[in-house]
Short mmCIF file of C-alpha atoms in Angstrom, two decimals:
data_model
loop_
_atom_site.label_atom_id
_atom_site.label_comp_id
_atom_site.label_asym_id
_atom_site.label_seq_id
_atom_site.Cartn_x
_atom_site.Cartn_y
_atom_site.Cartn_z
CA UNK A 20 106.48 140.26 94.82
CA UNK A 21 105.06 142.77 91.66
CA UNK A 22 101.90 143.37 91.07
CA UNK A 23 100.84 141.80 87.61
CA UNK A 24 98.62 143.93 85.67
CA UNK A 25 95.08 143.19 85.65
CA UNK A 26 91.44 145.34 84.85
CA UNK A 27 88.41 145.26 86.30
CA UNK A 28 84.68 146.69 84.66
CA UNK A 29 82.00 147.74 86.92
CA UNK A 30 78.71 147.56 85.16
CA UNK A 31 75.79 149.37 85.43
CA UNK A 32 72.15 149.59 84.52
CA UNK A 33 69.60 152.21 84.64
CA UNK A 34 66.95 150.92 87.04
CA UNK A 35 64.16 153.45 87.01
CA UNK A 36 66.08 156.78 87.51
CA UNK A 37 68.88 155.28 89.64
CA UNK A 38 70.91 152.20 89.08
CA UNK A 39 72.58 149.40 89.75
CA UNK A 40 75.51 147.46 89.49
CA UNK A 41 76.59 143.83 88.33
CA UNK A 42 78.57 141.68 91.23
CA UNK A 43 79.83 138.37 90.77
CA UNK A 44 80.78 135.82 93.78
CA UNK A 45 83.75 134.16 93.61
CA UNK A 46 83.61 130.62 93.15
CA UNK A 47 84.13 128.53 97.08
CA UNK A 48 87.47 126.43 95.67
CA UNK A 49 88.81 130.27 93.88
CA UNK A 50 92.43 130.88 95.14
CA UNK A 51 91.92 134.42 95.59
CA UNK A 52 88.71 135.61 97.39
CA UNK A 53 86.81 132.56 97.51
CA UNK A 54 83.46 133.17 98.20
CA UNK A 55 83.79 137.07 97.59
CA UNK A 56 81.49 139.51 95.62
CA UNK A 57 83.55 141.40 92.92
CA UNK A 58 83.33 143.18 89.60
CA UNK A 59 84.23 140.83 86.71
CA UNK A 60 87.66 141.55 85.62
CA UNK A 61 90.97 139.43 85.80
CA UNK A 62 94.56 139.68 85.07
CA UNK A 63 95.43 141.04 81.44
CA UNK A 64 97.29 138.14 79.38
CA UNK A 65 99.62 138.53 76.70
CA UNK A 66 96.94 138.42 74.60
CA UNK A 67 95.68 141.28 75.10
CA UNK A 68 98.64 143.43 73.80
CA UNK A 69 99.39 144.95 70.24
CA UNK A 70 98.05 148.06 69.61
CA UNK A 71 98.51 147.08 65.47
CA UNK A 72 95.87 144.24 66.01
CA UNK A 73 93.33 145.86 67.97
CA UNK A 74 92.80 149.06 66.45
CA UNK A 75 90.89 147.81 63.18
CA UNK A 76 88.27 146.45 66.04
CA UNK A 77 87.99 148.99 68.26
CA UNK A 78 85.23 152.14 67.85
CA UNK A 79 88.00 154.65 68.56
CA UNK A 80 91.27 155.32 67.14
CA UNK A 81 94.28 154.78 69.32
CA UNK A 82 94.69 158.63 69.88
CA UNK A 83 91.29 158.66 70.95
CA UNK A 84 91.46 155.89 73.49
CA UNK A 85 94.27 156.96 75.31
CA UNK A 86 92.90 160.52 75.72
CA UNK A 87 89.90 158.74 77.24
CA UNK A 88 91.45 156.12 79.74
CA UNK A 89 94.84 156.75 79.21
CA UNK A 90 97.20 157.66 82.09
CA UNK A 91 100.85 159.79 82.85
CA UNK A 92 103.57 157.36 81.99
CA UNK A 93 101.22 155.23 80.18
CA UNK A 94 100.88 155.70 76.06
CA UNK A 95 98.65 153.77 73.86
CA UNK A 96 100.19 150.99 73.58
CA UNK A 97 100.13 150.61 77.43
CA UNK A 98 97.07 151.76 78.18
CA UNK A 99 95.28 149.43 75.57
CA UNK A 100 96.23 145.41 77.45
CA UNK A 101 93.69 147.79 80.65
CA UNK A 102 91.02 148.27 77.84
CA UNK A 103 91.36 144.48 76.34
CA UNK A 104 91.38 142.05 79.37
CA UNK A 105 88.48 144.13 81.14
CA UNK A 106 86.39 143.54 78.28
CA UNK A 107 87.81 140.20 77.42
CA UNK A 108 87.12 139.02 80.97
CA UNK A 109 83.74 140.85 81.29
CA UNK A 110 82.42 138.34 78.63
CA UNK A 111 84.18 135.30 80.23
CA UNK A 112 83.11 136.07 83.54
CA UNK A 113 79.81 137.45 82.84
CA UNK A 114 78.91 136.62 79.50
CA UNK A 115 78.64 140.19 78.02
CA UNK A 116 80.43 141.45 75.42
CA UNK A 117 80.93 145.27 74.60
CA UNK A 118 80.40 144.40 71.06
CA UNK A 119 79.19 146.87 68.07
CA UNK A 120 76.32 145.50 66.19
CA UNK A 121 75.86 142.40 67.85
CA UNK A 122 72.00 141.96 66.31
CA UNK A 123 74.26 141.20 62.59
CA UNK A 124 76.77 138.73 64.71
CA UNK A 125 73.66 137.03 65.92
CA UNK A 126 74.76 133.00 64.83
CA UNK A 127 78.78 134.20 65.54
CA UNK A 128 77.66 135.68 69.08
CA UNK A 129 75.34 132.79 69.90
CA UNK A 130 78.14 130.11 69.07
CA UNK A 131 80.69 132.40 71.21
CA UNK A 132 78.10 131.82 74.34
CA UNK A 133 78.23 128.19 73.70
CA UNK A 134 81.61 127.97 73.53
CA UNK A 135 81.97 129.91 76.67
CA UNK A 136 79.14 128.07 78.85
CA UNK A 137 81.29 124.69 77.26
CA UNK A 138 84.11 126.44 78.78
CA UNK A 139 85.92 125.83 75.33
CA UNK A 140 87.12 129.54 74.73
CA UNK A 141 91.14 129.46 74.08
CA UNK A 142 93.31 132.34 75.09
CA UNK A 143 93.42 133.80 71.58
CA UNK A 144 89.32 133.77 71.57
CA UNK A 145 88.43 137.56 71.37
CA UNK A 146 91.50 138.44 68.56
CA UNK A 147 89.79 135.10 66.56
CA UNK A 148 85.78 136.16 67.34
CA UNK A 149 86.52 139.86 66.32
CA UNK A 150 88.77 138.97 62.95
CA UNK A 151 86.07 136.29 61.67
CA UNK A 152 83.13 138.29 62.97
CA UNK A 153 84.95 141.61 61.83
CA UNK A 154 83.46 142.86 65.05
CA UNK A 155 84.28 146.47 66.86
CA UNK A 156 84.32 146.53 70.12
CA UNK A 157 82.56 149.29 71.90
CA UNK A 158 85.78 150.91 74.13
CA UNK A 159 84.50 154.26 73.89
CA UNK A 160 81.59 152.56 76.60
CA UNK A 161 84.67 152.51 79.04
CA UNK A 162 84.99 155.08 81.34
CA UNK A 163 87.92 155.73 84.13
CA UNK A 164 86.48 154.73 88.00
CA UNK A 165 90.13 154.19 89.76
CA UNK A 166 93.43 152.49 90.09
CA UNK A 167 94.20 149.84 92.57
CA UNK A 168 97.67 148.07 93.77
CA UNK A 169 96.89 144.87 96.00
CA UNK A 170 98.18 145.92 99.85
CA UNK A 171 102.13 144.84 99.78
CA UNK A 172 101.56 142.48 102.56
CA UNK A 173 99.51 140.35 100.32
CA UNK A 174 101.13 136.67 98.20
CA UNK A 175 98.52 137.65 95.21
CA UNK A 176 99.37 141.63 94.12
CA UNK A 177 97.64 143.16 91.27
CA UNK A 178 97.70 146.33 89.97
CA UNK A 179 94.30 147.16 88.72
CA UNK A 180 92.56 149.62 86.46
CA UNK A 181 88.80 149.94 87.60
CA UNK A 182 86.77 151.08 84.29
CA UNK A 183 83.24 151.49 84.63
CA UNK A 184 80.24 151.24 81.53
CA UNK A 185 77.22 151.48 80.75
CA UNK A 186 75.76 147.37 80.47
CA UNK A 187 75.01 146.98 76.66
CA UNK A 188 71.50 146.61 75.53
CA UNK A 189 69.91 143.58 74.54
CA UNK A 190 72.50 141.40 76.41
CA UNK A 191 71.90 139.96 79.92
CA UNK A 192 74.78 138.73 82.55
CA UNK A 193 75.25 134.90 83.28
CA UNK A 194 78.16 133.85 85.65
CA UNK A 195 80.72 131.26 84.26
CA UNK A 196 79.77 128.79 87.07
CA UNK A 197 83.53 127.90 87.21
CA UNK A 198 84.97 131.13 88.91
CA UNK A 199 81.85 132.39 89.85
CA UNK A 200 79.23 130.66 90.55
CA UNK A 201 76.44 133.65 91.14
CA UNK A 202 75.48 137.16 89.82
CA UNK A 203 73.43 139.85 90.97
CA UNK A 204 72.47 143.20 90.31
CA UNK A 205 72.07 145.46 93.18
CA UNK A 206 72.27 149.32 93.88
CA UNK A 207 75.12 150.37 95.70
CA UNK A 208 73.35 150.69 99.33
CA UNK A 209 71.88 147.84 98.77
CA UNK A 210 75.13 145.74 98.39
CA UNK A 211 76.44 148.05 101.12
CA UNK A 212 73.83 146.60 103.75
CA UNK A 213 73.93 143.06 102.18
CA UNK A 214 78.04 143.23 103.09
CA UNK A 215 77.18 144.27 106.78
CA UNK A 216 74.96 141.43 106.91
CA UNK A 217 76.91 138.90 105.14
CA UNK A 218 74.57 138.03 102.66
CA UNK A 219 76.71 139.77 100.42
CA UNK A 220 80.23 139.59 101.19
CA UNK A 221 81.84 142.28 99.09
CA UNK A 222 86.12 142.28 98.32
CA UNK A 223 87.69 145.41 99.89
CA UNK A 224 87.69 147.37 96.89
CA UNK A 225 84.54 146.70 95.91
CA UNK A 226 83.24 148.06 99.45
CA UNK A 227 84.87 151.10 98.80
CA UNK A 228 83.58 151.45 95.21
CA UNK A 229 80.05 150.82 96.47
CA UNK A 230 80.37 153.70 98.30
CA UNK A 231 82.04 156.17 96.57
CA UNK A 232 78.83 155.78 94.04
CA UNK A 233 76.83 156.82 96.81
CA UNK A 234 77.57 159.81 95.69
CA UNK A 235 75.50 159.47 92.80
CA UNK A 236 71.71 158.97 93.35
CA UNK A 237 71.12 159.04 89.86
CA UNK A 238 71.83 157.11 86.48
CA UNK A 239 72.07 160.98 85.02
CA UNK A 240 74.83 162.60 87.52
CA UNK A 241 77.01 159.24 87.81
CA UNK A 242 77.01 159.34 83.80
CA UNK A 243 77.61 162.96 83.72
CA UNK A 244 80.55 162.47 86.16
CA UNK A 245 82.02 159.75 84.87
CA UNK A 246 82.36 161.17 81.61
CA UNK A 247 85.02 163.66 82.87
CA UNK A 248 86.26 161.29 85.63
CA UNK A 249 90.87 160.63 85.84
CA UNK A 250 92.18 157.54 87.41
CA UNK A 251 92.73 159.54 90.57
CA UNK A 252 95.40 158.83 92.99
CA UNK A 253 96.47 154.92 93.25
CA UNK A 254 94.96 153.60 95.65
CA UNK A 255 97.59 151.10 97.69
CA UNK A 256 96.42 150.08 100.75
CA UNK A 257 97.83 148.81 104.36
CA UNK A 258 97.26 145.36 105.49
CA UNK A 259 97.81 145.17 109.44
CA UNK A 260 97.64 141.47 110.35
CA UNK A 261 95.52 141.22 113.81
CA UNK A 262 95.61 138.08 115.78
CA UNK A 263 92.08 136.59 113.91
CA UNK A 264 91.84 138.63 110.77
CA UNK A 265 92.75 141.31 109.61
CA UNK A 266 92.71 145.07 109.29
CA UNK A 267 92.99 147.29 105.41
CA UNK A 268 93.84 150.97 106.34
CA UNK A 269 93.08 153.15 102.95
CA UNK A 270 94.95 155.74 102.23
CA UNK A 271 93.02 158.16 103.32
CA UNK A 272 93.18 157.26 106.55
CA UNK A 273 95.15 159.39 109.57
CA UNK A 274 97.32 157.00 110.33
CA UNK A 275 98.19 155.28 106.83
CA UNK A 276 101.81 154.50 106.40
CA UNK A 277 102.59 154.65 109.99
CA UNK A 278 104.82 151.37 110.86
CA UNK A 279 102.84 150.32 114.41
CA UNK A 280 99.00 151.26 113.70
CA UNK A 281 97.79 150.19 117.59
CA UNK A 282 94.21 148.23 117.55
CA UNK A 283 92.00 147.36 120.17
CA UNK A 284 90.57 144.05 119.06
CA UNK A 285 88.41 143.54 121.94
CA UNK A 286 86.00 146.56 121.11
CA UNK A 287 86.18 146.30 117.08
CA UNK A 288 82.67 144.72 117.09
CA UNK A 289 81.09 148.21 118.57
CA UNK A 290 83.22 149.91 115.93
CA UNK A 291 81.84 148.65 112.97
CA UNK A 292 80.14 151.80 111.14
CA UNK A 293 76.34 151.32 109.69
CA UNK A 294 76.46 150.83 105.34
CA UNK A 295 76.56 154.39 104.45
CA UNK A 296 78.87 156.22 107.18
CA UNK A 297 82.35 156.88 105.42
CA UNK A 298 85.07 155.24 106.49
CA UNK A 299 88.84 154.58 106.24
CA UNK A 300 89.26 151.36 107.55
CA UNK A 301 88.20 147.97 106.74
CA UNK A 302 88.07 144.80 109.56
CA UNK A 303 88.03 141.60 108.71
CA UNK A 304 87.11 139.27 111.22
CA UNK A 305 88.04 136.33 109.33
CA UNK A 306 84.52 136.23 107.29
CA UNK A 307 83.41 139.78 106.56
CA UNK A 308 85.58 142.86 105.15
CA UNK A 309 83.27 145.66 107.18
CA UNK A 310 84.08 149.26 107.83
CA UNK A 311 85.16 150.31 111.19
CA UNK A 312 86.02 153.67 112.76
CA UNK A 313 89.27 155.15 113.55
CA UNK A 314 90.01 154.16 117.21
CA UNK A 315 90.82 157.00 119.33
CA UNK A 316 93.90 156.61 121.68
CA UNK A 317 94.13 158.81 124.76
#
């Protein structure tokens, strides 16, 4: 099946010097990852096109935008549904809105909350909000992080821009208790360890994310980073289906793309590497996505 298009936002606020990031669990009863931490972010809808409409609300001009999180074979006009439906869904998700000025929205904003916690937001709500409220919306907070395609094995594929921003001031995150039904902020190793445990159960990609920030002990280098960071590679991974589970071979791993990838189920348990070790595989044992090391074969 294609992938539909769809955009994530991973948020993040400075906690001392370093910093942490905004997860979301998926609601029990959700059809895709039930139960699952994630980023906020959903499938763009038609909505979210139209270059014409957007630009008067936007704090950059087209040109602009699409030298910041543009893409090859993507132009404005393609780039900007990415840019819409991760905002869109950060504030139906999370209930924060990348919003210029919000302080001289205050009664518009507070009756867009109610709305939302009513669960009474149509599918035209941001284009309506942003016309009446003649609101801007902060894009030039977005930054590139990466670009996923859902594993081709998979009934639900997505292809996913993963934008990353700073969490605005003055506005704090509440889960829509409908798809989600919790939020927390934690920093990276700490929902790193929290996914080994399973007190956090983290979504593939947001295991790998979690790590890749590692890289970043501080608010100041991840900024500094990010500022000047491409979509990288996309990022497709391998599902191998196992007899209980499952196994997610990234890329990046030696023996990605092969068609018979051999596993020893019996020993995966001693496999399974501690919450900072890098890895290339992800097991799933039918509760938990955790990282595992690359079995050697003699």
């Amino acid at each position: 099946s294609d992938s539909k298009p769809a955009a994530t936002l991973v948020l993040v606020k400075p906690h001392g010097n370093v910093f942490k990031i905004y997860l979301l669990k998926r609601s029990p009863k959700s059809r895709f990852m039930p139960g699952v931490h994630v980023f906020p972010g959903g499938m763009v809808e038609p909505e979210d096109h139209a270059l014409v409409t957007w630009a008067d609300h936007m704090d950059m001009s087209p040109r602009d935008m699409q030298q910041k999180l543009g893409a090859e074979g993507l132009d404005a006009e393609d780039t900007l549904p990415f840019v819409i439906a991760a905002i869109r869904e950060t504030f139906e998700e999370a209930g924060v809105l990348l919003v210029k000025k919000k302080e001289n929205m205050g009664p518009d904003f507070e009756s867009l909350l109610k709305q939302r916690d009513g669960d009474h937001l149509d599918s035209g709500w941001l284009k309506s909000f942003m016309t009446a409220a003649d609101g801007v919306l902060t894009v030039s907070k977005l930054h590139r992080w990466s670009h996923w395609v859902t594993p081709r094995l998979m009934k639900l594929r997505f292809d996913t821009r993963f934008f990353l921003a700073l969490m605005p001031e003055n506005q704090v995150c509440r889960p829509d208790r409908k798809e989600t039904s919790e939020g927390r902020w934690v920093t990276p190793k700490e929902g790193l360890i929290g996914n080994l445990s399973g007190k956090i159960p983290l979504s593939p990609p947001a295991v790998v994310t979690l790590h890749d920030l590692l890289a970043y002990p501080y608010m100041d280098d991840l900024m500094k980073a990010v500022s000047k960071r491409s979509w990288g590679d996309v990022i497709e991974p391998q599902l191998v289906p196992m007899e209980r589970g499952a196994m997610i071979i990234e890329p990046w791993d030696p023996m990605y793309g092969r068609e018979h990838i051999r596993i020893e189920e019996a020993t995966l348990e001693d496999d399974v590497l501690d919450a900072e070790a890098p890895f290339s595989r992800l097991w799933n044992d039918s509760r938990l996505w955790r990282p595992v090391k690359v079995q050697e074969h003699h």
